[in-house]
Short mmCIF file of C-alpha atoms in Angstrom, two decimals:
data_model
loop_
_atom_site.label_atom_id
_atom_site.label_comp_id
_atom_site.label_asym_id
_atom_site.label_seq_id
_atom_site.Cartn_x
_atom_site.Cartn_y
_atom_site.Cartn_z
CA UNK A 142 29.12 33.21 -24.32
CA UNK A 143 28.34 36.94 -24.67
CA UNK A 144 26.54 38.96 -27.33
CA UNK A 145 29.15 41.71 -27.77
CA UNK A 146 32.86 42.05 -27.05
CA UNK A 147 33.82 45.73 -26.61
CA UNK A 148 37.36 46.72 -27.68
CA UNK A 149 38.44 50.22 -26.65
CA UNK A 150 41.33 52.40 -25.46
CA UNK A 151 41.38 53.01 -21.73
CA UNK A 152 41.42 56.74 -22.39
CA UNK A 153 37.90 56.30 -23.85
CA UNK A 154 36.63 54.40 -20.78
CA UNK A 155 33.91 57.00 -20.08
CA UNK A 156 32.26 56.39 -23.48
CA UNK A 157 32.84 52.61 -23.09
CA UNK A 158 30.83 52.71 -19.85
CA UNK A 159 28.02 54.67 -21.53
CA UNK A 160 27.73 52.35 -24.56
CA UNK A 161 27.90 49.22 -22.35
CA UNK A 162 25.14 50.49 -20.03
CA UNK A 163 22.98 51.38 -23.04
CA UNK A 164 23.43 47.90 -24.57
CA UNK A 165 22.66 46.17 -21.32
CA UNK A 166 19.50 48.26 -20.94
CA UNK A 167 18.47 46.74 -24.32
CA UNK A 168 19.09 43.18 -22.96
CA UNK A 169 22.36 42.81 -24.89
CA UNK A 170 25.03 40.96 -22.92
CA UNK A 171 28.53 42.44 -23.16
CA UNK A 172 32.09 41.49 -22.26
CA UNK A 173 34.63 44.22 -21.53
CA UNK A 174 38.06 44.40 -19.91
CA UNK A 175 37.92 47.40 -17.58
CA UNK A 176 41.61 47.39 -16.66
CA UNK A 177 43.12 47.08 -20.17
CA UNK A 178 46.46 46.25 -18.56
CA UNK A 179 48.51 43.38 -20.07
CA UNK A 180 49.49 41.04 -17.21
CA UNK A 181 51.04 38.12 -19.07
CA UNK A 182 50.06 35.26 -21.28
CA UNK A 183 47.08 34.17 -19.18
CA UNK A 184 45.50 37.63 -19.52
CA UNK A 185 45.83 37.53 -23.31
CA UNK A 186 44.43 33.98 -23.42
CA UNK A 187 41.33 35.21 -21.55
CA UNK A 188 40.95 38.10 -24.03
CA UNK A 189 41.20 35.71 -27.00
CA UNK A 190 38.70 33.30 -25.50
CA UNK A 191 36.25 36.13 -24.80
CA UNK A 192 36.51 37.28 -28.46
CA UNK A 193 35.94 33.71 -29.70
CA UNK A 194 32.90 33.28 -27.44
CA UNK A 195 31.32 36.63 -28.39
CA UNK A 196 28.82 36.85 -31.25
CA UNK A 197 29.84 40.40 -32.26
CA UNK A 198 33.16 42.29 -31.99
CA UNK A 199 32.58 46.02 -31.43
CA UNK A 200 35.60 48.33 -31.84
CA UNK A 201 35.47 51.91 -30.51
CA UNK A 202 37.54 53.89 -33.05
CA UNK A 203 39.12 57.02 -31.64
CA UNK A 204 42.34 58.92 -31.93
CA UNK A 205 43.38 56.98 -28.80
CA UNK A 206 42.46 53.44 -29.91
CA UNK A 207 44.16 53.60 -33.38
CA UNK A 208 47.41 53.98 -31.51
CA UNK A 209 46.81 51.02 -29.13
CA UNK A 210 48.73 47.81 -29.81
CA UNK A 211 46.28 45.84 -27.65
CA UNK A 212 43.33 47.06 -29.72
CA UNK A 213 45.20 46.09 -32.91
CA UNK A 214 45.87 42.59 -31.59
CA UNK A 215 42.19 42.22 -30.59
CA UNK A 216 40.99 43.29 -34.06
CA UNK A 217 43.38 40.86 -35.74
CA UNK A 218 42.09 37.99 -33.56
CA UNK A 219 38.49 38.92 -34.39
CA UNK A 220 39.32 39.03 -38.12
CA UNK A 221 41.02 35.63 -37.83
CA UNK A 222 37.79 34.15 -36.45
CA UNK A 223 35.56 35.93 -39.04
CA UNK A 224 33.64 37.74 -36.31
CA UNK A 225 30.94 40.25 -37.15
CA UNK A 226 32.88 43.48 -36.59
CA UNK A 227 31.02 46.72 -35.88
CA UNK A 228 33.28 49.80 -35.73
CA UNK A 229 32.02 52.66 -33.52
CA UNK A 230 33.57 56.03 -34.58
CA UNK A 231 33.72 58.65 -31.83
CA UNK A 232 36.38 61.01 -33.26
CA UNK A 233 36.69 62.64 -36.66
CA UNK A 234 39.54 60.73 -38.30
CA UNK A 235 40.90 60.45 -41.79
CA UNK A 236 39.96 57.15 -43.51
CA UNK A 237 43.62 56.66 -44.41
CA UNK A 238 44.60 56.66 -40.72
CA UNK A 239 42.00 54.00 -39.91
CA UNK A 240 43.01 51.88 -42.92
CA UNK A 241 46.65 52.14 -41.98
CA UNK A 242 45.82 50.93 -38.46
CA UNK A 243 43.59 48.03 -39.57
CA UNK A 244 43.78 47.41 -43.34
CA UNK A 245 41.32 44.49 -43.22
CA UNK A 246 38.68 46.29 -41.16
CA UNK A 247 35.29 45.87 -42.94
CA UNK A 248 33.89 48.96 -44.63
CA UNK A 249 30.29 48.28 -43.60
CA UNK A 250 28.36 48.38 -40.30
CA UNK A 251 30.19 51.59 -39.32
CA UNK A 252 28.17 53.47 -36.67
CA UNK A 253 28.90 57.15 -35.90
CA UNK A 254 28.84 58.25 -32.24
CA UNK A 255 30.73 61.49 -32.74
CA UNK A 256 32.07 63.16 -29.61
CA UNK A 257 30.34 66.45 -28.91
CA UNK A 258 27.47 65.65 -31.28
CA UNK A 259 25.93 62.48 -29.75
CA UNK A 260 27.54 62.60 -26.31
CA UNK A 261 29.66 64.91 -24.19
CA UNK A 262 32.39 64.37 -21.61
CA UNK A 263 32.19 65.99 -18.19
CA UNK A 264 34.40 65.82 -15.12
CA UNK A 265 33.08 64.12 -11.97
CA UNK A 266 34.41 66.17 -9.03
CA UNK A 267 33.66 63.36 -6.60
CA UNK A 268 36.22 61.02 -8.23
CA UNK A 269 39.91 61.66 -7.66
CA UNK A 270 42.48 59.70 -9.64
CA UNK A 271 45.96 60.08 -11.11
CA UNK A 272 44.48 59.23 -14.52
CA UNK A 273 42.18 61.94 -15.94
CA UNK A 274 39.93 59.43 -17.76
CA UNK A 275 38.86 57.83 -14.47
CA UNK A 276 37.11 61.04 -13.35
CA UNK A 277 35.30 61.58 -16.67
CA UNK A 278 31.64 60.82 -17.30
CA UNK A 279 30.04 60.44 -20.76
CA UNK A 280 26.51 61.84 -21.04
CA UNK A 281 24.25 61.13 -24.05
CA UNK A 282 22.69 63.89 -26.16
CA UNK A 283 19.09 63.05 -26.99
CA UNK A 284 17.56 62.11 -29.32
CA UNK A 285 20.65 61.78 -31.51
CA UNK A 286 22.28 59.20 -29.21
CA UNK A 287 19.14 57.01 -29.15
CA UNK A 288 18.90 57.08 -32.96
CA UNK A 289 22.52 55.93 -33.28
CA UNK A 290 21.91 53.29 -30.63
CA UNK A 291 18.99 51.97 -32.70
CA UNK A 292 21.24 51.66 -35.77
CA UNK A 293 23.82 49.84 -33.60
CA UNK A 294 21.20 47.37 -32.33
CA UNK A 295 20.04 46.68 -35.90
CA UNK A 296 23.62 46.05 -37.04
CA UNK A 297 24.11 43.64 -34.15
CA UNK A 298 20.90 41.65 -34.70
CA UNK A 299 20.93 41.33 -38.50
CA UNK A 300 20.85 37.56 -39.31
CA UNK A 301 21.15 37.11 -35.54
CA UNK A 302 20.48 33.35 -35.49
CA UNK A 303 23.25 32.78 -38.03
CA UNK A 304 25.60 35.03 -36.06
CA UNK A 305 25.03 33.00 -32.88
CA UNK A 306 25.39 29.70 -34.74
CA UNK A 307 28.60 30.99 -36.36
CA UNK A 308 30.01 31.60 -32.85
CA UNK A 309 29.06 28.13 -31.57
CA UNK A 310 30.45 26.42 -34.66
CA UNK A 311 33.72 28.37 -34.42
CA UNK A 312 34.11 27.53 -30.72
CA UNK A 313 33.61 23.82 -31.46
CA UNK A 314 36.05 23.96 -34.38
CA UNK A 315 38.69 25.67 -32.23
CA UNK A 316 38.23 23.01 -29.54
CA UNK A 317 38.73 20.29 -32.19
CA UNK A 318 41.88 22.02 -33.46
CA UNK A 319 43.34 22.57 -29.97
CA UNK A 320 42.96 18.82 -29.29
CA UNK A 321 45.06 17.74 -32.30
CA UNK A 322 41.89 17.34 -34.37
CA UNK A 323 40.74 14.37 -32.35
CA UNK A 324 37.73 12.75 -34.12
CA UNK A 325 35.84 12.53 -30.82
CA UNK A 326 35.34 16.33 -30.99
CA UNK A 327 33.67 16.23 -34.41
CA UNK A 328 29.97 16.81 -34.92
CA UNK A 329 27.76 13.96 -36.11
CA UNK A 330 24.19 12.88 -36.78
CA UNK A 331 21.50 15.56 -37.01
CA UNK A 332 23.92 18.18 -35.64
CA UNK A 333 26.20 17.53 -38.65
CA UNK A 334 23.32 17.91 -41.06
CA UNK A 335 22.40 21.24 -39.43
CA UNK A 336 26.01 22.47 -39.75
CA UNK A 337 26.07 21.64 -43.46
CA UNK A 338 22.75 23.42 -44.04
CA UNK A 339 23.92 26.48 -42.13
CA UNK A 340 27.11 26.74 -44.22
CA UNK A 341 25.13 26.42 -47.45
CA UNK A 342 22.74 29.21 -46.41
CA UNK A 343 25.59 31.49 -45.24
CA UNK A 344 26.35 32.80 -48.76
CA UNK A 345 26.29 36.59 -48.76
CA UNK A 346 25.82 36.82 -44.99
CA UNK A 347 28.00 38.54 -42.42
CA UNK A 348 30.04 36.99 -40.98
CA UNK A 349 31.28 34.49 -43.54
CA UNK A 350 32.28 30.95 -42.42
CA UNK A 351 35.90 30.55 -41.47
CA UNK A 352 38.25 28.13 -43.21
CA UNK A 353 38.51 26.21 -39.94
CA UNK A 354 34.72 25.84 -39.80
CA UNK A 355 34.66 24.40 -43.34
CA UNK A 356 37.47 21.97 -42.44
CA UNK A 357 35.66 21.02 -39.24
CA UNK A 358 32.35 20.25 -40.98
CA UNK A 359 34.12 18.47 -43.87
CA UNK A 360 36.13 16.29 -41.44
CA UNK A 361 32.91 15.57 -39.55
CA UNK A 362 31.19 14.40 -42.75
CA UNK A 363 34.17 12.21 -43.68
CA UNK A 364 34.22 10.69 -40.21
CA UNK A 365 30.45 10.16 -40.31
CA UNK A 366 30.78 8.44 -43.71
CA UNK A 367 33.51 6.16 -42.36
CA UNK A 368 31.43 5.45 -39.31
CA UNK A 369 28.34 4.61 -41.37
CA UNK A 370 30.46 2.43 -43.72
CA UNK A 371 31.93 0.59 -40.74
CA UNK A 372 28.48 0.25 -39.23
CA UNK A 373 27.17 -1.23 -42.50
CA UNK A 374 30.13 -3.63 -42.65
CA UNK A 375 29.52 -4.74 -39.08
CA UNK A 376 25.80 -5.19 -39.77
CA UNK A 377 26.58 -7.36 -42.83
CA UNK A 378 29.07 -9.33 -40.79
CA UNK A 379 26.50 -9.69 -38.03
CA UNK A 380 23.89 -10.92 -40.54
CA UNK A 381 26.42 -13.49 -41.81
CA UNK A 382 27.05 -14.65 -38.26
CA UNK A 383 23.32 -14.71 -37.71
CA UNK A 384 22.80 -17.06 -40.67
CA UNK A 385 25.52 -19.34 -39.33
CA UNK A 386 23.89 -19.29 -35.93
CA UNK A 387 20.52 -20.15 -37.48
CA UNK A 388 22.06 -23.14 -39.31
CA UNK A 389 23.83 -24.23 -36.15
CA UNK A 390 20.65 -23.84 -34.12
CA UNK A 391 18.69 -25.87 -36.68
CA UNK A 392 21.21 -28.72 -36.57
CA UNK A 393 21.29 -28.47 -32.82
CA UNK A 394 17.50 -28.73 -32.69
CA UNK A 395 17.53 -31.94 -34.76
CA UNK A 396 20.22 -33.45 -32.55
CA UNK A 397 18.32 -32.30 -29.47
CA UNK A 398 15.11 -33.94 -30.71
CA UNK A 399 16.90 -37.28 -31.28
CA UNK A 400 18.60 -37.08 -27.91
CA UNK A 401 15.28 -36.06 -26.35
CA UNK A 402 13.54 -39.17 -27.68
CA UNK A 403 16.30 -41.39 -26.31
CA UNK A 404 16.26 -39.52 -23.00
CA UNK A 405 12.46 -39.84 -22.81
CA UNK A 406 12.69 -43.62 -23.08
CA UNK A 407 15.42 -43.73 -20.46
CA UNK A 408 13.34 -41.45 -18.27
CA UNK A 409 10.29 -43.72 -18.46
CA UNK A 410 12.39 -46.77 -17.61
CA UNK A 411 13.97 -44.94 -14.69
CA UNK A 412 10.56 -43.81 -13.42
CA UNK A 413 9.22 -47.35 -13.61
CA UNK A 414 12.16 -48.76 -11.65
CA UNK A 415 11.91 -45.92 -9.16
CA UNK A 416 8.19 -46.59 -8.69
CA UNK A 417 8.86 -50.25 -7.93
CA UNK A 418 11.55 -49.37 -5.39
CA UNK A 419 9.39 -46.69 -3.80
CA UNK A 420 6.44 -49.10 -3.49
CA UNK A 421 8.64 -51.71 -1.78
CA UNK A 422 10.03 -49.07 0.60
CA UNK A 423 6.52 -47.83 1.47
CA UNK A 424 5.33 -51.37 2.19
CA UNK A 425 8.33 -51.98 4.44
CA UNK A 426 7.69 -48.73 6.31
CA UNK A 427 3.99 -49.60 6.73
CA UNK A 428 4.86 -53.02 8.15
CA UNK A 429 7.35 -51.49 10.55
CA UNK A 430 4.80 -48.89 11.67
CA UNK A 431 2.17 -51.65 12.18
CA UNK A 432 4.59 -53.67 14.32
CA UNK A 433 5.50 -50.59 16.39
CA UNK A 434 1.82 -49.77 16.90
CA UNK A 435 1.13 -53.33 18.09
CA UNK A 436 4.10 -53.17 20.49
CA UNK A 437 2.91 -49.83 21.88
CA UNK A 438 -0.61 -51.19 22.37
CA UNK A 439 0.76 -54.22 24.20
CA UNK A 440 2.79 -52.00 26.55
CA UNK A 441 -0.27 -49.82 27.22
CA UNK A 442 -2.40 -52.90 27.94
CA UNK A 443 0.28 -54.24 30.31
CA UNK A 444 0.42 -50.92 32.18
CA UNK A 445 -3.35 -50.80 32.42
CA UNK A 446 -3.46 -54.38 33.69
CA UNK A 447 -0.91 -53.55 36.41
CA UNK A 448 -2.94 -50.50 37.39
CA UNK A 449 -6.14 -52.49 37.64
CA UNK A 450 -4.32 -55.14 39.69
CA UNK A 451 -3.19 -52.44 42.16
CA UNK A 452 -6.73 -51.08 42.41
CA UNK A 453 -8.06 -54.59 43.10
CA UNK A 454 -5.35 -55.25 45.77
CA UNK A 455 -6.04 -51.85 47.36
CA UNK A 456 -9.74 -52.76 47.53
CA UNK A 457 -8.96 -56.07 49.24
CA UNK A 458 -6.69 -54.37 51.82
CA UNK A 459 -9.33 -51.72 52.44
CA UNK A 460 -12.03 -54.33 53.05
CA UNK A 461 -9.74 -56.29 55.41
CA UNK A 462 -8.96 -53.05 57.33
CA UNK A 463 -12.65 -52.39 57.93
CA UNK A 464 -13.22 -55.92 59.27
CA UNK A 465 -10.37 -55.47 61.82
CA UNK A 466 -11.46 -52.06 63.16
CA UNK A 467 -13.42 -53.48 66.04
CA UNK A 468 -10.82 -56.14 67.01
CA UNK A 469 -7.27 -55.01 66.13
CA UNK A 470 -6.93 -51.30 65.53
CA UNK A 471 -3.21 -51.48 64.85
CA UNK A 472 -3.70 -54.12 62.16
CA UNK A 473 -6.65 -52.17 60.73
CA UNK A 474 -4.44 -49.07 60.56
CA UNK A 475 -1.64 -50.95 58.84
CA UNK A 476 -4.03 -52.49 56.33
CA UNK A 477 -5.68 -49.12 55.62
CA UNK A 478 -2.29 -47.44 55.14
CA UNK A 479 -1.05 -50.18 52.82
CA UNK A 480 -4.31 -49.96 50.85
CA UNK A 481 -3.77 -46.21 50.37
CA UNK A 482 -0.09 -46.64 49.38
CA UNK A 483 -1.00 -49.37 46.88
CA UNK A 484 -3.63 -47.24 45.07
CA UNK A 485 -4.94 -43.79 45.90
CA UNK A 486 -8.67 -44.46 45.51
CA UNK A 487 -11.85 -43.36 47.20
CA UNK A 488 -12.13 -46.70 49.06
CA UNK A 489 -8.50 -46.61 50.29
CA UNK A 490 -8.90 -43.07 51.63
CA UNK A 491 -12.24 -43.93 53.28
CA UNK A 492 -10.82 -46.99 55.04
CA UNK A 493 -7.82 -44.97 56.29
CA UNK A 494 -10.03 -42.19 57.63
CA UNK A 495 -12.33 -44.71 59.35
CA UNK A 496 -9.35 -46.31 61.06
CA UNK A 497 -7.98 -42.96 62.15
CA UNK A 498 -11.29 -41.67 63.48
CA UNK A 499 -11.84 -44.61 65.84
CA UNK A 500 -11.97 -43.41 69.42
CA UNK A 501 -10.32 -43.74 71.92
CA UNK A 502 -7.63 -45.69 70.10
CA UNK A 503 -6.77 -42.61 67.92
CA UNK A 504 -5.17 -40.95 70.91
CA UNK A 505 -2.41 -43.61 70.98
CA UNK A 506 -1.21 -42.59 67.54
CA UNK A 507 -1.76 -38.84 67.48
CA UNK A 508 -0.50 -36.29 70.00
CA UNK A 509 -3.88 -35.11 71.27
CA UNK A 510 -4.90 -36.39 74.73
CA UNK A 511 -8.52 -35.77 73.86
CA UNK A 512 -10.87 -36.63 71.08
CA UNK A 513 -9.92 -35.35 67.60
CA UNK A 514 -12.63 -32.98 66.45
CA UNK A 515 -11.80 -32.97 62.69
CA UNK A 516 -9.77 -35.07 60.28
CA UNK A 517 -9.13 -34.61 56.52
CA UNK A 518 -6.72 -35.42 53.65
CA UNK A 519 -4.85 -32.68 51.78
CA UNK A 520 -5.72 -32.40 48.00
CA UNK A 521 -2.51 -34.21 46.96
CA UNK A 522 -3.30 -37.15 49.28
CA UNK A 523 0.13 -37.09 50.98
CA UNK A 524 -0.87 -35.36 54.21
CA UNK A 525 -3.58 -35.81 56.90
CA UNK A 526 -4.76 -32.76 58.83
CA UNK A 527 -6.00 -33.54 62.37
CA UNK A 528 -7.66 -30.88 64.56
CA UNK A 529 -8.19 -31.06 68.37
CA UNK A 530 -7.67 -29.42 71.74
CA UNK A 531 -4.10 -29.39 72.89
CA UNK A 532 -4.64 -27.69 76.31
CA UNK A 533 -7.61 -27.13 78.63
CA UNK A 534 -8.08 -25.11 81.82
CA UNK A 535 -7.65 -26.54 85.34
CA UNK A 536 -11.26 -27.66 85.53
CA UNK A 537 -11.12 -29.20 82.06
CA UNK A 538 -14.12 -27.15 81.10
CA UNK A 539 -12.71 -24.88 78.44
CA UNK A 540 -10.08 -25.44 75.76
CA UNK A 541 -7.22 -22.96 76.07
CA UNK A 542 -5.32 -23.98 72.93
CA UNK A 543 -6.49 -25.61 69.70
CA UNK A 544 -4.12 -27.06 67.11
CA UNK A 545 -4.16 -28.44 63.58
CA UNK A 546 -1.38 -30.96 62.99
CA UNK A 547 -0.28 -32.22 59.54
CA UNK A 548 1.04 -35.83 59.28
CA UNK A 549 2.99 -37.09 56.28
CA UNK A 550 1.55 -40.44 55.26
CA UNK A 551 4.56 -41.91 53.42
CA UNK A 552 7.02 -41.12 56.25
CA UNK A 553 4.71 -40.95 59.29
CA UNK A 554 6.50 -37.74 60.40
CA UNK A 555 4.69 -34.81 61.96
CA UNK A 556 4.71 -31.79 59.74
CA UNK A 557 3.40 -28.29 60.23
CA UNK A 558 1.45 -27.37 63.42
CA UNK A 559 -1.09 -24.50 63.33
CA UNK A 560 -2.38 -22.95 66.58
CA UNK A 561 -6.01 -21.78 66.71
CA UNK A 562 -7.72 -19.30 69.06
CA UNK A 563 -9.36 -20.15 72.39
CA UNK A 564 -12.67 -21.92 72.05
CA UNK A 565 -12.60 -22.01 68.28
CA UNK A 566 -12.29 -25.80 68.03
CA UNK A 567 -14.31 -27.80 70.58
#
């Protein structure tokens, strides 16, 4: 929306520029068509909409404008919408000529900006155009121009809040009318109350409400009354349904209480039966767990008994091996080995090592021609490591090659052989 719509003849464009610049310097927003050339229906629709959206219609009256059909159509549209119309007279004209041009033009708010008295027209040599008015510049004469401008500003802003509200109300009413008076475009609630108050206070003010505005507010009040009546009817109907619901809920509560008592008795009976079944199931599970625990204990005791029997047998074989060391080395070795295979114990290992360390009989079993200098079990008990001299010099004084040989006890096979340096094992 704009504050002022400026209607003028294009031959007065120099003064139109001057008055527009002066209004804008006073913070008054303006709308003006600089071309003033009819270009079809869309152009005229834009002009009409700009007039409807403007708070004030300002008409520059000159000997040029009272002969313009476009200016006449613009004035008629402003009169149709009850706009505040402020005529600006720039030429000395007979009142009859103005009345003949616009018979309904208001006779108040006329502001005189006489040509030659309040402003002058000069040619701008820097502008070249086929139309003389394009090269003209309007210059104000002070202080007369400023005094007239002050009267113009006062005419614009008299009852300014009502003027702006009048524009908004007319725009809304036109929108309602252009949409086949659809009720959805009507005003309601507090906005409706404000519209009614504004129309009541508009008596004697300029501009007066339009007939469309009165129809718009009246239709809004009728629609609001229907809406409130329908709302009251629905509320009464809702209260009736609410009473029925309360009765139904009350009856339902009584039925629910009776059914609840019956269900409570059935629940207690069900819980009692469930408790009996659960107790029987728990007892059965406990008995089964006790039997399984006893079976597991028996198996563990059997395993332990077998283990102890093996330890005892290994001890007997170990003792027999030690008694045969001095008489039958082969038998002592066999007994010691069987003792170790039966149970890997300290005694079985000791008896096996004693049998292996006997000299010179050890040389028959192991590869060394000489005495074994060291003998030991590996940590896992599956291998025996034997160390000795594998080669001496010609005089048999010094050992040229030392070896460590690993023997696998379960298989009796020779495993890894490690060679040591000269003289390191003697």
